[in-house]
Coordinates of C-alpha atoms in Angstrom, one line a residue:
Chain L
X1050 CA 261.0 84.8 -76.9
X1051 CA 259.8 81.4 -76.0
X1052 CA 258.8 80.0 -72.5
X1053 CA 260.1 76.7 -73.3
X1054 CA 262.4 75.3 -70.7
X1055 CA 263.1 78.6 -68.5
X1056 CA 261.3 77.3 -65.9
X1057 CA 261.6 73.8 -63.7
X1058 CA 259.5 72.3 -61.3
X1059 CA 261.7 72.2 -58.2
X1060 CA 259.3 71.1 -55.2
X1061 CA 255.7 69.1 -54.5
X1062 CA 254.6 69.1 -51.3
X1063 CA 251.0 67.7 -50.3
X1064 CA 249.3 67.8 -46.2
X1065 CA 246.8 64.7 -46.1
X1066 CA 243.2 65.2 -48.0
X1067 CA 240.2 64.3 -45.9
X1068 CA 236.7 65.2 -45.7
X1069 CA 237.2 67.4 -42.4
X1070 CA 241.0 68.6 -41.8
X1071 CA 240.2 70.6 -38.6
X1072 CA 242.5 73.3 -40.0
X1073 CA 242.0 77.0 -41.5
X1074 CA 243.0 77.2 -45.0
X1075 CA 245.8 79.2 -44.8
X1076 CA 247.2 76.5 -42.3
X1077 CA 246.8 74.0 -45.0
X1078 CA 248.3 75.6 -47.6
X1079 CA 251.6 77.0 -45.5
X1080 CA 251.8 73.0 -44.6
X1081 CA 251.9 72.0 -47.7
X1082 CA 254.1 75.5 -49.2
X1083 CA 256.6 73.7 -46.5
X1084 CA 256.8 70.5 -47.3
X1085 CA 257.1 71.4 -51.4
X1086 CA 259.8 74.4 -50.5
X1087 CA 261.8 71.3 -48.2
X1088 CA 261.3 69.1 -51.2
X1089 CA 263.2 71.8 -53.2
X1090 CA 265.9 72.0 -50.7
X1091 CA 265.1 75.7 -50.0
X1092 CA 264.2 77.7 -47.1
X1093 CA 261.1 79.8 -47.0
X1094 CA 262.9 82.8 -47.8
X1095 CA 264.4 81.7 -50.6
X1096 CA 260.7 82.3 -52.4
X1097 CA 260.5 85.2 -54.4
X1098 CA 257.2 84.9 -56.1
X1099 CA 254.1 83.9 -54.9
X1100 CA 250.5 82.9 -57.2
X1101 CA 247.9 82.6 -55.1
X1102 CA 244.4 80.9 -55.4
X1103 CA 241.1 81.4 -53.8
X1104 CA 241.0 82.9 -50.3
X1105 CA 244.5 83.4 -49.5
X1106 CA 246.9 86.2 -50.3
X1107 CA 250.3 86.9 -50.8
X1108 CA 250.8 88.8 -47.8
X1109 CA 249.6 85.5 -45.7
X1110 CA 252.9 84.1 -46.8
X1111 CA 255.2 87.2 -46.4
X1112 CA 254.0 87.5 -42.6
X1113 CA 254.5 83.4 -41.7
X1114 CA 257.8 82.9 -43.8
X1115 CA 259.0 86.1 -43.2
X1116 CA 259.5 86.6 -46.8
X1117 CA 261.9 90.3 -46.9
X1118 CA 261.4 90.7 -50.4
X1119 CA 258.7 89.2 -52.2
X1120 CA 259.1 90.7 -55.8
X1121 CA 256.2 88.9 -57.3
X1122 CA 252.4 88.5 -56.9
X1123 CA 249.8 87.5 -58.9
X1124 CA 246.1 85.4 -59.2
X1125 CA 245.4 83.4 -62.4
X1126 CA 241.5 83.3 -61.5
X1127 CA 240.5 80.3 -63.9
X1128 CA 238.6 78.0 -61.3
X1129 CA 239.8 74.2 -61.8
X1130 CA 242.3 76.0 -64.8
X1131 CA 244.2 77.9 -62.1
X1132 CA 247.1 75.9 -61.1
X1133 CA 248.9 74.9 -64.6
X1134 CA 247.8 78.7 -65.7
X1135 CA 249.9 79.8 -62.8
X1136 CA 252.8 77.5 -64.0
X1137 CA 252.3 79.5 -67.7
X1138 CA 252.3 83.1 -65.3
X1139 CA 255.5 81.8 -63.1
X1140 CA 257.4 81.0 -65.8
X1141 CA 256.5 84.3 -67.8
X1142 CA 258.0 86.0 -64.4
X1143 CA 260.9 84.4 -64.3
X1144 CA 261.3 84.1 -67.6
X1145 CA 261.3 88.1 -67.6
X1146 CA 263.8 88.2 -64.8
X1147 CA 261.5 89.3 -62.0
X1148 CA 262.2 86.1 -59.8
X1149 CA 264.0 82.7 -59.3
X1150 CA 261.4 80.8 -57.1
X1151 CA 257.9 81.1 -57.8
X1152 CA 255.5 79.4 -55.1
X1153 CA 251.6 77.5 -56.1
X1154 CA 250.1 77.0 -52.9
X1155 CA 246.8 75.7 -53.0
X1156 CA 244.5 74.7 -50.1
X1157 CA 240.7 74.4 -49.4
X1158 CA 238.0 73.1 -46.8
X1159 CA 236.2 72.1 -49.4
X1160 CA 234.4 69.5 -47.7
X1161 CA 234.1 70.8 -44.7
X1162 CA 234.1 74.4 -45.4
X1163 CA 232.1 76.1 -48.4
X1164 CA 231.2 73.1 -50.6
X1165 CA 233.1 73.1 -53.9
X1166 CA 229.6 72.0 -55.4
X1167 CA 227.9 75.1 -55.0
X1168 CA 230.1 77.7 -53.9
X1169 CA 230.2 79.0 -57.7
X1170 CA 227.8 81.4 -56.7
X1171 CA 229.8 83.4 -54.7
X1172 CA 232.7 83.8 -57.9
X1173 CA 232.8 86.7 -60.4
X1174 CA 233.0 84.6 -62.9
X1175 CA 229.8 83.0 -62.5
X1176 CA 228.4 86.4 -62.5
X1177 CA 226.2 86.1 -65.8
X1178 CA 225.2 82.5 -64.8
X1179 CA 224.0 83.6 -61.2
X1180 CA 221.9 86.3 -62.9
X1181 CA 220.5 84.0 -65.7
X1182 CA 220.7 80.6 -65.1
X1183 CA 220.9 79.8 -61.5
X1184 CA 217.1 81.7 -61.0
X1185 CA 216.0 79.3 -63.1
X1186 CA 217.3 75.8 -61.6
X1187 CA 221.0 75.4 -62.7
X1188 CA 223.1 76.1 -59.8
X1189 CA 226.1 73.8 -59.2
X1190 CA 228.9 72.6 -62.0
X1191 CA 227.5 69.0 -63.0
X1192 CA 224.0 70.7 -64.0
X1193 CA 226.2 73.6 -65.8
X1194 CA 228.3 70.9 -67.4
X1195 CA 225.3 68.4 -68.3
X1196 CA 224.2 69.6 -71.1
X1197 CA 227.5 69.9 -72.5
X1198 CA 227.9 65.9 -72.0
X1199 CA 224.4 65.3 -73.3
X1200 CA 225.0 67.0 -76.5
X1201 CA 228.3 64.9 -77.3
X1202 CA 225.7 62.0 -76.5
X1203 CA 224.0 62.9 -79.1
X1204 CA 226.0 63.8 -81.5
X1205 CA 228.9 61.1 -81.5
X1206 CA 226.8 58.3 -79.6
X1207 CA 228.7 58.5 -76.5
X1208 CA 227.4 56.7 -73.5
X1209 CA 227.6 56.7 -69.8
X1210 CA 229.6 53.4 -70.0
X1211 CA 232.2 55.3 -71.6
X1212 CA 232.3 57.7 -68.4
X1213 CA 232.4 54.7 -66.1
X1214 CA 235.7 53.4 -68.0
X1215 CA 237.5 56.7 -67.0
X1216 CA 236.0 56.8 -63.4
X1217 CA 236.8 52.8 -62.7
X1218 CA 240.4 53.7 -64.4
X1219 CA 241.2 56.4 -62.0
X1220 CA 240.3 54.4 -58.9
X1221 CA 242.4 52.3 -59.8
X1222 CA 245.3 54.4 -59.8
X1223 CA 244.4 56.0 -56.5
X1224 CA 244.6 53.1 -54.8
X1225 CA 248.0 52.3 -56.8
X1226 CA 248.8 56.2 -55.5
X1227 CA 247.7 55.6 -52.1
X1228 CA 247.1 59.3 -50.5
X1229 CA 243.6 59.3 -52.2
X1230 CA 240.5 59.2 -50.0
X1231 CA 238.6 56.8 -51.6
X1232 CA 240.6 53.3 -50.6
X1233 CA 237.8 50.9 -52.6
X1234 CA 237.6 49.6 -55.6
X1235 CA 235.2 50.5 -58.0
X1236 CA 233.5 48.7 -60.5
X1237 CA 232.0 49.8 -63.5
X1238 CA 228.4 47.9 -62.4
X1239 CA 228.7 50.7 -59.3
X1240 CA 229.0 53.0 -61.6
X1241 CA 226.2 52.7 -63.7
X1242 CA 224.1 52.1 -60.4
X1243 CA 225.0 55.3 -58.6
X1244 CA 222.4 57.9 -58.4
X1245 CA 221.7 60.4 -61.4
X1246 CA 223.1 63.7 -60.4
X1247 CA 222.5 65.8 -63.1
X1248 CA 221.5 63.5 -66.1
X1249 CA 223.7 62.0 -67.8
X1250 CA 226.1 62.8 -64.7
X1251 CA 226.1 59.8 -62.0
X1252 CA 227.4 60.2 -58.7
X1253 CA 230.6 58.4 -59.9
X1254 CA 231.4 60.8 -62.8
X1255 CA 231.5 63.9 -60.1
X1256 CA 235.0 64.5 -58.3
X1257 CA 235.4 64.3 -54.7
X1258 CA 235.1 67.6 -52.6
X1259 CA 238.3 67.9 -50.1
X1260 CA 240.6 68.9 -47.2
X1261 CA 243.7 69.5 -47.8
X1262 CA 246.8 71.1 -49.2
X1263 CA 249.1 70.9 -52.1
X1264 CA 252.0 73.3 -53.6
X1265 CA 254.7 73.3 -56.1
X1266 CA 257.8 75.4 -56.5
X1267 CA 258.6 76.4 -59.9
X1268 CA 262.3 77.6 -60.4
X1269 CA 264.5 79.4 -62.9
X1270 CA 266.0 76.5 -65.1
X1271 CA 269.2 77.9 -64.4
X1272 CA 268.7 77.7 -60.7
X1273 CA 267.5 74.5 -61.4
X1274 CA 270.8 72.6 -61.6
X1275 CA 272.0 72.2 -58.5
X1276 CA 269.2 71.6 -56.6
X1277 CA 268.1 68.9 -54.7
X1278 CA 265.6 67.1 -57.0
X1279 CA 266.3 66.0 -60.3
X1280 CA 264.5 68.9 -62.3
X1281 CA 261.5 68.5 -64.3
X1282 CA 261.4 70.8 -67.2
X1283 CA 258.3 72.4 -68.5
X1284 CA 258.7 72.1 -72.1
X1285 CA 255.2 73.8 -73.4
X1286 CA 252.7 75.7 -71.9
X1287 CA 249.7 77.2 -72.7
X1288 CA 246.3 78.7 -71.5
X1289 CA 243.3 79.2 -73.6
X1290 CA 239.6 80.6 -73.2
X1291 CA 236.2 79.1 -74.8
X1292 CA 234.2 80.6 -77.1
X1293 CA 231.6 82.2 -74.6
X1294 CA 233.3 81.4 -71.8
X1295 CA 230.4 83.0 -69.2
X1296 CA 227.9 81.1 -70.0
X1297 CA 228.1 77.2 -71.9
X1298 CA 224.8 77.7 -73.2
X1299 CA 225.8 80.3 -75.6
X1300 CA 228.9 78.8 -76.8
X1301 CA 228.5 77.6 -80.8
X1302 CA 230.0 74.1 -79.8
X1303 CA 229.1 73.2 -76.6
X1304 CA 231.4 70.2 -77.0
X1305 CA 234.8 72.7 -77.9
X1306 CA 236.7 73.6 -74.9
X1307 CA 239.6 76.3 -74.1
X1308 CA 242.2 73.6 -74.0
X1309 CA 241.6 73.1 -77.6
X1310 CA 242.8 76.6 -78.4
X1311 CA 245.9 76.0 -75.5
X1312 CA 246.9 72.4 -76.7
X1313 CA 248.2 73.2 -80.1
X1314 CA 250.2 76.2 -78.9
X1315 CA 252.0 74.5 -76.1
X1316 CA 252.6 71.1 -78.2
X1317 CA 254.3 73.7 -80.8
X1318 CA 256.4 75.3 -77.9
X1319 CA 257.6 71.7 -76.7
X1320 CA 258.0 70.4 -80.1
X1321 CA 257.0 67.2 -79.2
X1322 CA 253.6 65.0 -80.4
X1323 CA 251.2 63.0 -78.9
X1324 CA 253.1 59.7 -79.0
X1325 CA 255.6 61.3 -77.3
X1326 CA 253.5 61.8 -74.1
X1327 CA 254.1 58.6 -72.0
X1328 CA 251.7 60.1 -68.8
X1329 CA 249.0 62.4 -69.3
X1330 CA 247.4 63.9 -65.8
X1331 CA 244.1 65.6 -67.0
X1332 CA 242.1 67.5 -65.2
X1333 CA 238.6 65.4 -64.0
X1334 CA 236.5 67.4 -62.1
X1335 CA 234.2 65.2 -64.3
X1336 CA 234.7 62.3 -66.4
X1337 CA 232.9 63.9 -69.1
X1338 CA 235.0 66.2 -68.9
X1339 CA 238.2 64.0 -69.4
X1340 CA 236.9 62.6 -72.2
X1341 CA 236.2 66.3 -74.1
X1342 CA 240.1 67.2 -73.1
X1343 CA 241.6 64.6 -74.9
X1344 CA 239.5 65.0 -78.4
X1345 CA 240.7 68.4 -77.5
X1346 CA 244.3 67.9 -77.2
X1347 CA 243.7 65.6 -80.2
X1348 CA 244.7 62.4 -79.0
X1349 CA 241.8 61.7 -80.6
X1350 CA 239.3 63.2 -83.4
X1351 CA 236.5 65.0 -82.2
X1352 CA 233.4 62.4 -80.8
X1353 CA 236.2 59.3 -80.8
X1354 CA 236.8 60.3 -76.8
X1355 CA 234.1 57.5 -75.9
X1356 CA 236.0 54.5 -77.5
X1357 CA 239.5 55.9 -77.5
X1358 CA 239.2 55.3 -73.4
X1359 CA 237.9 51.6 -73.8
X1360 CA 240.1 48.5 -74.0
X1361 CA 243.3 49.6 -71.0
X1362 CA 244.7 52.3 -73.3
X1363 CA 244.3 55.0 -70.4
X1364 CA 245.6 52.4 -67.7
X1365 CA 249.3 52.8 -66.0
X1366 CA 250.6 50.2 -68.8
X1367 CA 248.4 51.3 -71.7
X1368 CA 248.9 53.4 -74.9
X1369 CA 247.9 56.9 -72.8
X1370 CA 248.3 56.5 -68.6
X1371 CA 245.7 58.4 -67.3
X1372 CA 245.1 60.5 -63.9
X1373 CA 248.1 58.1 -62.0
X1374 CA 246.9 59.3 -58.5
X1375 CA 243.6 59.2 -59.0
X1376 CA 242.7 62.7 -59.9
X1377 CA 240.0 64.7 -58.7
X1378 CA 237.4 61.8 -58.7
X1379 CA 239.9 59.6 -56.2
X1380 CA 242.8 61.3 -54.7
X1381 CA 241.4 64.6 -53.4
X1382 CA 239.5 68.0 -55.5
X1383 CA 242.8 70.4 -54.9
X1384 CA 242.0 72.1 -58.2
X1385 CA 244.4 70.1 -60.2
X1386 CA 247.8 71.1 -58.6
X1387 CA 247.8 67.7 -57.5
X1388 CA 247.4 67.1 -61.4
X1389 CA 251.0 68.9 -61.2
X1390 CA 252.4 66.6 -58.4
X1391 CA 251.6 63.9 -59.7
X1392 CA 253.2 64.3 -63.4
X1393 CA 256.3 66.1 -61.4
X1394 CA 256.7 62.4 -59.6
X1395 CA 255.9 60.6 -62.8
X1396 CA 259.0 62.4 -64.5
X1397 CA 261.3 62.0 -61.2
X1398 CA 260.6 58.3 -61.0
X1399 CA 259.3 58.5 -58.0
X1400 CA 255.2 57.6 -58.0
X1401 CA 255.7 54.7 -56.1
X1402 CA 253.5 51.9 -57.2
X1403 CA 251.8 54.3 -59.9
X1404 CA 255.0 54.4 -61.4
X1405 CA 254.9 54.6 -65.3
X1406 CA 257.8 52.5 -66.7
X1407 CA 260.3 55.1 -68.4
X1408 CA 258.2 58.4 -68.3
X1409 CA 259.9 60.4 -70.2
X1410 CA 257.4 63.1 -71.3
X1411 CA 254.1 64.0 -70.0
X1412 CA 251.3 66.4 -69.9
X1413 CA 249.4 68.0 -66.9
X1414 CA 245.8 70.0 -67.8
X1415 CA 243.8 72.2 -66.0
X1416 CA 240.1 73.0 -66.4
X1417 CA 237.7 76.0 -64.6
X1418 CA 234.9 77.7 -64.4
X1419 CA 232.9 77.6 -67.6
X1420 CA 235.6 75.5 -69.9
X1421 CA 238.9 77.7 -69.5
X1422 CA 241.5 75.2 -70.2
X1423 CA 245.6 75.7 -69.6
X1424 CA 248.0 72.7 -70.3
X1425 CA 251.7 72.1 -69.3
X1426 CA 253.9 69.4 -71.4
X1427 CA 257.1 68.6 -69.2
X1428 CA 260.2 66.3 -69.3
X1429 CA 262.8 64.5 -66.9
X1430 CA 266.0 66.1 -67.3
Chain K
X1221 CA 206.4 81.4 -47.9
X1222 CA 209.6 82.2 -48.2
X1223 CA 211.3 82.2 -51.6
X1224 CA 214.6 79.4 -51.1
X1225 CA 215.6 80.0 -54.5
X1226 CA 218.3 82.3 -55.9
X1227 CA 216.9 85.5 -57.6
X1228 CA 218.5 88.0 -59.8
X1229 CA 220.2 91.5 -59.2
X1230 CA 219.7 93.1 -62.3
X1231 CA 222.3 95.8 -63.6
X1232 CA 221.3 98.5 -65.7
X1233 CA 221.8 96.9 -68.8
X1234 CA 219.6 94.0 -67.9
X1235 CA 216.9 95.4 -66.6
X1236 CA 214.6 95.9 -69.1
X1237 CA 215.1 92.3 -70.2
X1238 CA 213.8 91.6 -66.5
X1239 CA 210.9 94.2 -66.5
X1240 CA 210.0 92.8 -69.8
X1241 CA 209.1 89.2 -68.4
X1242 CA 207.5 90.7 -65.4
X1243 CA 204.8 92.1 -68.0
X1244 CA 204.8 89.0 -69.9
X1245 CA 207.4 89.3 -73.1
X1246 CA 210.8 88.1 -73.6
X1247 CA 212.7 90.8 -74.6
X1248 CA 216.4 90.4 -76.7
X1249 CA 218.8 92.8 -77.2
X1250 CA 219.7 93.9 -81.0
X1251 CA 222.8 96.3 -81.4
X1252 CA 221.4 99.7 -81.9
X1253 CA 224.1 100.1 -84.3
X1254 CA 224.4 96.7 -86.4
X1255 CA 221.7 95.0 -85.4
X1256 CA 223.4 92.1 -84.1
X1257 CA 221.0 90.1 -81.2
X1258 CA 223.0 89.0 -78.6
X1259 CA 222.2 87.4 -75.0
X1260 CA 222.4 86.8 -72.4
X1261 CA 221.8 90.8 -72.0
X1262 CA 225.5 92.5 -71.4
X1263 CA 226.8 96.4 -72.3
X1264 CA 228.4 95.4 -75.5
X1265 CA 228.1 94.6 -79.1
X1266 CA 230.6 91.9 -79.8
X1267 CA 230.6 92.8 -83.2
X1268 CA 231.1 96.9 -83.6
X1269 CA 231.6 97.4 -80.2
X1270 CA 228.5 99.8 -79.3
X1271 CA 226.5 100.4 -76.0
X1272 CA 223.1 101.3 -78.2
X1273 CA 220.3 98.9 -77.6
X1274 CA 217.4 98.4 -79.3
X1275 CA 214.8 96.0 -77.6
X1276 CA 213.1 93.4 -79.4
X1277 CA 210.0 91.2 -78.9
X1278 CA 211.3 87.5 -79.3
X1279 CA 209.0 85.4 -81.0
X1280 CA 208.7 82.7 -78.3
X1281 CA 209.6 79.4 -80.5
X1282 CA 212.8 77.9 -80.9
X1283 CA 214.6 74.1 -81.1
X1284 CA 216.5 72.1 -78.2
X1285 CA 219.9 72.2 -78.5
X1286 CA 220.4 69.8 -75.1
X1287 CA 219.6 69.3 -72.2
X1288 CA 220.3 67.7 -68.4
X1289 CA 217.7 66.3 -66.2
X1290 CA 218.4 66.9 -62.3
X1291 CA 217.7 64.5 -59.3
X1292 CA 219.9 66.2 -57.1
X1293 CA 218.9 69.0 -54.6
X1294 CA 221.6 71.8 -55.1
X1295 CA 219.4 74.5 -53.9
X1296 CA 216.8 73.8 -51.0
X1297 CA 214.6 75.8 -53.0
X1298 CA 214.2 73.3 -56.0
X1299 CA 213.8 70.6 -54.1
X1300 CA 210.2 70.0 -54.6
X1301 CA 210.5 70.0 -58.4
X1302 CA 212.9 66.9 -58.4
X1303 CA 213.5 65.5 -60.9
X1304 CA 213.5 68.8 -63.6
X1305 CA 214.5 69.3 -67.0
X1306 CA 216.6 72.1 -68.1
X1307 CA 216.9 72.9 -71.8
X1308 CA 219.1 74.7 -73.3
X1309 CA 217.4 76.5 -76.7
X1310 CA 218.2 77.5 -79.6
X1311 CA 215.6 80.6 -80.3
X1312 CA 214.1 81.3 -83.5
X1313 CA 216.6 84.9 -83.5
X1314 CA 219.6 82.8 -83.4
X1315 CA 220.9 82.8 -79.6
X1316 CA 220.4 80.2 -77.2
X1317 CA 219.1 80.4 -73.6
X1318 CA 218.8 77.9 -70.9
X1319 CA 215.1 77.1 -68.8
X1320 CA 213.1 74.6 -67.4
X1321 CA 211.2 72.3 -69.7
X1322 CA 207.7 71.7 -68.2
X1323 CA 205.7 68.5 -68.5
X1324 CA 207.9 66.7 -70.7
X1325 CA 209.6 63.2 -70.8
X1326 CA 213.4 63.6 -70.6
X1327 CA 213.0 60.1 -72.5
X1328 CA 211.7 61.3 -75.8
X1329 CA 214.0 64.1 -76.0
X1330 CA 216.1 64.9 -79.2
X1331 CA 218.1 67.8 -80.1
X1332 CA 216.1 69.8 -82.8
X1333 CA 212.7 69.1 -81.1
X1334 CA 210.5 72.5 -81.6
X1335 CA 209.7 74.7 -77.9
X1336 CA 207.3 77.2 -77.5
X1337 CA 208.2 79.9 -74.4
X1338 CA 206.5 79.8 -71.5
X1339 CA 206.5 82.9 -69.0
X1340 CA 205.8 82.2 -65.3
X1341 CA 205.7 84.3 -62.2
X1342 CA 207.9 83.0 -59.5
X1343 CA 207.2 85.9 -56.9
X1344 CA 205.9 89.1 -56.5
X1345 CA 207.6 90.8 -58.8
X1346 CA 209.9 88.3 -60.8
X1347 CA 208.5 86.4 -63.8
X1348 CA 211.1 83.4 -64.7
X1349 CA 211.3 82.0 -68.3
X1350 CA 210.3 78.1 -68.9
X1351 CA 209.5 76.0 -72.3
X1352 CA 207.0 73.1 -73.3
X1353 CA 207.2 71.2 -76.0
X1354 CA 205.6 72.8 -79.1
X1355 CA 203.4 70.8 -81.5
X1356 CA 205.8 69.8 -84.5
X1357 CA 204.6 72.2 -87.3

């Protein structure tokens, strides 16, 4: 039995992202569980299933939406890889008949609360690099992630004027997207002048760290035809682990990530290829990052990532449109289900200024903690 | 002083690798039943699945395999040392660990360049692992 096409993405719903949202986090995420439930033309106890992330729980959302039979639960604990993993896991529920309506809440103070930049130490699955690594100096994601940049450096001559193409790129579609919280341009002489953060990380390669809330509601496909939105159908996915996937420093090729064990399988599930994608939202909690996803999806060989990003092709009207709200680096760090969003407004025609002409097709990634990698390939009905 | 930076809870398993640098050797697990070396130290052989350990002494040399060079203060406790280098290592037994390079210029680095290990006491009681560039043999 295949996942392909049992489940639909039915509702987005997003609060505002800022740098201090004066809310708890549960707030935030029921605000934004709301608005995507509304934007499904359900009621709140219409949800069945619920996968939650980070310091929330399912019973949070029994209690406020009064939920009288909630008939599935579950955590995909993948850091950044999380939301389009859930996708894979509320699909796989519904798929098995357990539920109709799965809710993704996601929702974080993550600028004003624990810092997304360091609060790794805290997470199980850093448990190997808090006893081994962070002793000795490397303590936050870009210094984890570093050396896993300055190896494909070396080896395939990439540069950090490659990295500035993607981070100039996705500005550019935030401001296009409009909800982002960076509103300036940015050029890619800022770039290259921002302050080293972790060499060869700049300032300007490193997402943002954010308020906020965002949620989908992913539906039976049967359900899925007479409801309010035009239904996005999720044709592939996939999740997939690195080699070593506690600690980057033992892993044989630092520059192979779980995606690329994901991407093939849920490319074979969709039975589409990679001309077919016209929008591609890939996870960017660095632009290093980026780059490593799409030699690993295989839009391009291994150590082309550097060039295949030059000359528009991941612009709104180039070969590959790239990050259309302005990802994690320019909308707002909500752990990629605004990755999700995004691609589900893409496929409805409705991303407003962002808008890629005739998106038929398009992918959404996620990526966490130390290179997990889950991908979803999706299509307008 | 106080001690800003993070330090390690060792488990059972990894103990010994942490006693070990306290008196001055880096220690590596081998399988106790297939001899496979593995770190960093965990319960399990990969490979035949067995708890046995057998220490060994590493030799103390190895290769870079990368590195990052940090300017940004993530822990209050490094701050004094910005910028520092951390390589990651490729040891002469075949696994790879990461650890501050000392006295070195992140210019002139290349993967492949030879390390020698460096053992240095943080605290009372904890000894960290660093490298320094090894004379090319």
């Amino acid at each position: 039995m295949s996942l392909r096409e049992k489940g639909v993405i039915t509702g987005i719903g997003e609060t505002a992202y800022s740098r201090a949202s004066g809310k708890s986090v549960l707030a935030l995420q029921l605000e934004a569980s709301l608005a995507a439930i509304a934007d499904a033309g359900l009621t709140p106890k219409d949800i069945d299933g619920i996968i939650v992330y980070g310091s929330t729980v399912a019973e949070d959302f029994i209690t406020n939406f009064g939920i009288a039979d909630l008939r599935f639960s579950a955590v995909t604990p993948m850091g950044g890889a999380s939301s389009v993993a859930a996708v894979q896991c509320a699909i796989a529920a519904i798929s098995a008949g357990i539920c109709n309506h799965v809710l993704i809440p996601l929702g974080r103070n993550g600028s004003s609360g624990t810092r997304i930049g360091t609060r790794v130490q805290q997470m199980p699955q850093f448990r190997t690099i808090g006893e081994f690594e962070m002793p000795v100096g490397a303590i936050a994601p870009a210094q984890l992630y570093a050396p896993m940049a300055r190896r494909h450096m070396e080896l395939y001559g990439t540069t950090s004027r490659h990295l500035a193409e993607i981070a100039v790129n996705t500005r550019k579609h935030a401001l296009l997207n409009g909800r982002g919280m960076m509103t300036k341009p940015l050029t890619v002489e800022e770039h290259q002048a921002s302050r080293m953060i972790s060499d060869p990380l700049r300032l300007f390669d490193c997402s943002l760290e954010s308020d906020g809330g965002c949620a989908v509601v992913v539906s039976a496909a049967e359900r899925a035809r007479d409801m309010k939105q035009r239904p996005v159908l999720v044709m592939g996915v996939a999740e997939g682990h690195p080699d070593s996937p506690s600690a980057i420093t033992q892993r044989p090729d630092l520059t192979r990530l779980g995606l690329a064990k994901a991407a093939p399988r849920a490319f074979k599930m969709a039975g589409v290829s990679h001309a077919d994608i016209d929008v591609a939202e890939v996870y960017d909690c660095f632009t290093y990052i980026v780059l490593c996803q799409l030699e690993d999806m295989g839009f391009c060989k291994k150590g082309e990532g550097g060039p295949f990003v030059m000359d528009g092709t991941i612009a709104i009207d180039g070969k590959l449109p790239l990050n259309t709200h302005g990802g994690l680096l320019s909308q707002a760090h909500m752990a990629g289900i605004n990755h999700v969003v995004e691609l589900t407004r893409q496929l409805r025609g409705a991303a407003g200024k962002a808008q890629v002409k005739d998106a038929e097709i398009g992918l959404v990634t996620g990526y966490g903690d130390m290179g997990d990698g889950s991908i979803a390939i999706m299509r307008r009905a | 002083m106080d001690y800003l930076k993070p330090v390690p809870e060792p488990t059972p398993e990894s103990k010994p690798y942490w006693d070990a640098l306290n008196e001055g050797r880096l220690m590596l697990q081998s399988c106790g039943a297939c001899g496979k070396v593995r770190h960093y130290p965990r319960p399990l052989c990969d490979a035949c699945f067995s708890f046995d350990v057998r220490w060994i002494n590493a030799k103390g040399t190895g290769t870079i395999h990368s590195w990052t060079v940090t300017h940004h203060a993530f822990n209050p406790g490094f701050k004094a040392e910005l910028p520092y280098v951390l390589v990651t290592v490729d040891l002469a037994e075949g696994v790879r660990m990461q650890a501050p390079l000392r006295q070195a210029d992140a210019s002139t680095l290349k993967p492949g360049l030879p390390v020698r290990l460096l053992i240095e006491s943080a605290r009372d009681g904890l000894a960290l692992p660093a490298f320094a560039l090894a004379a090319k043999a």
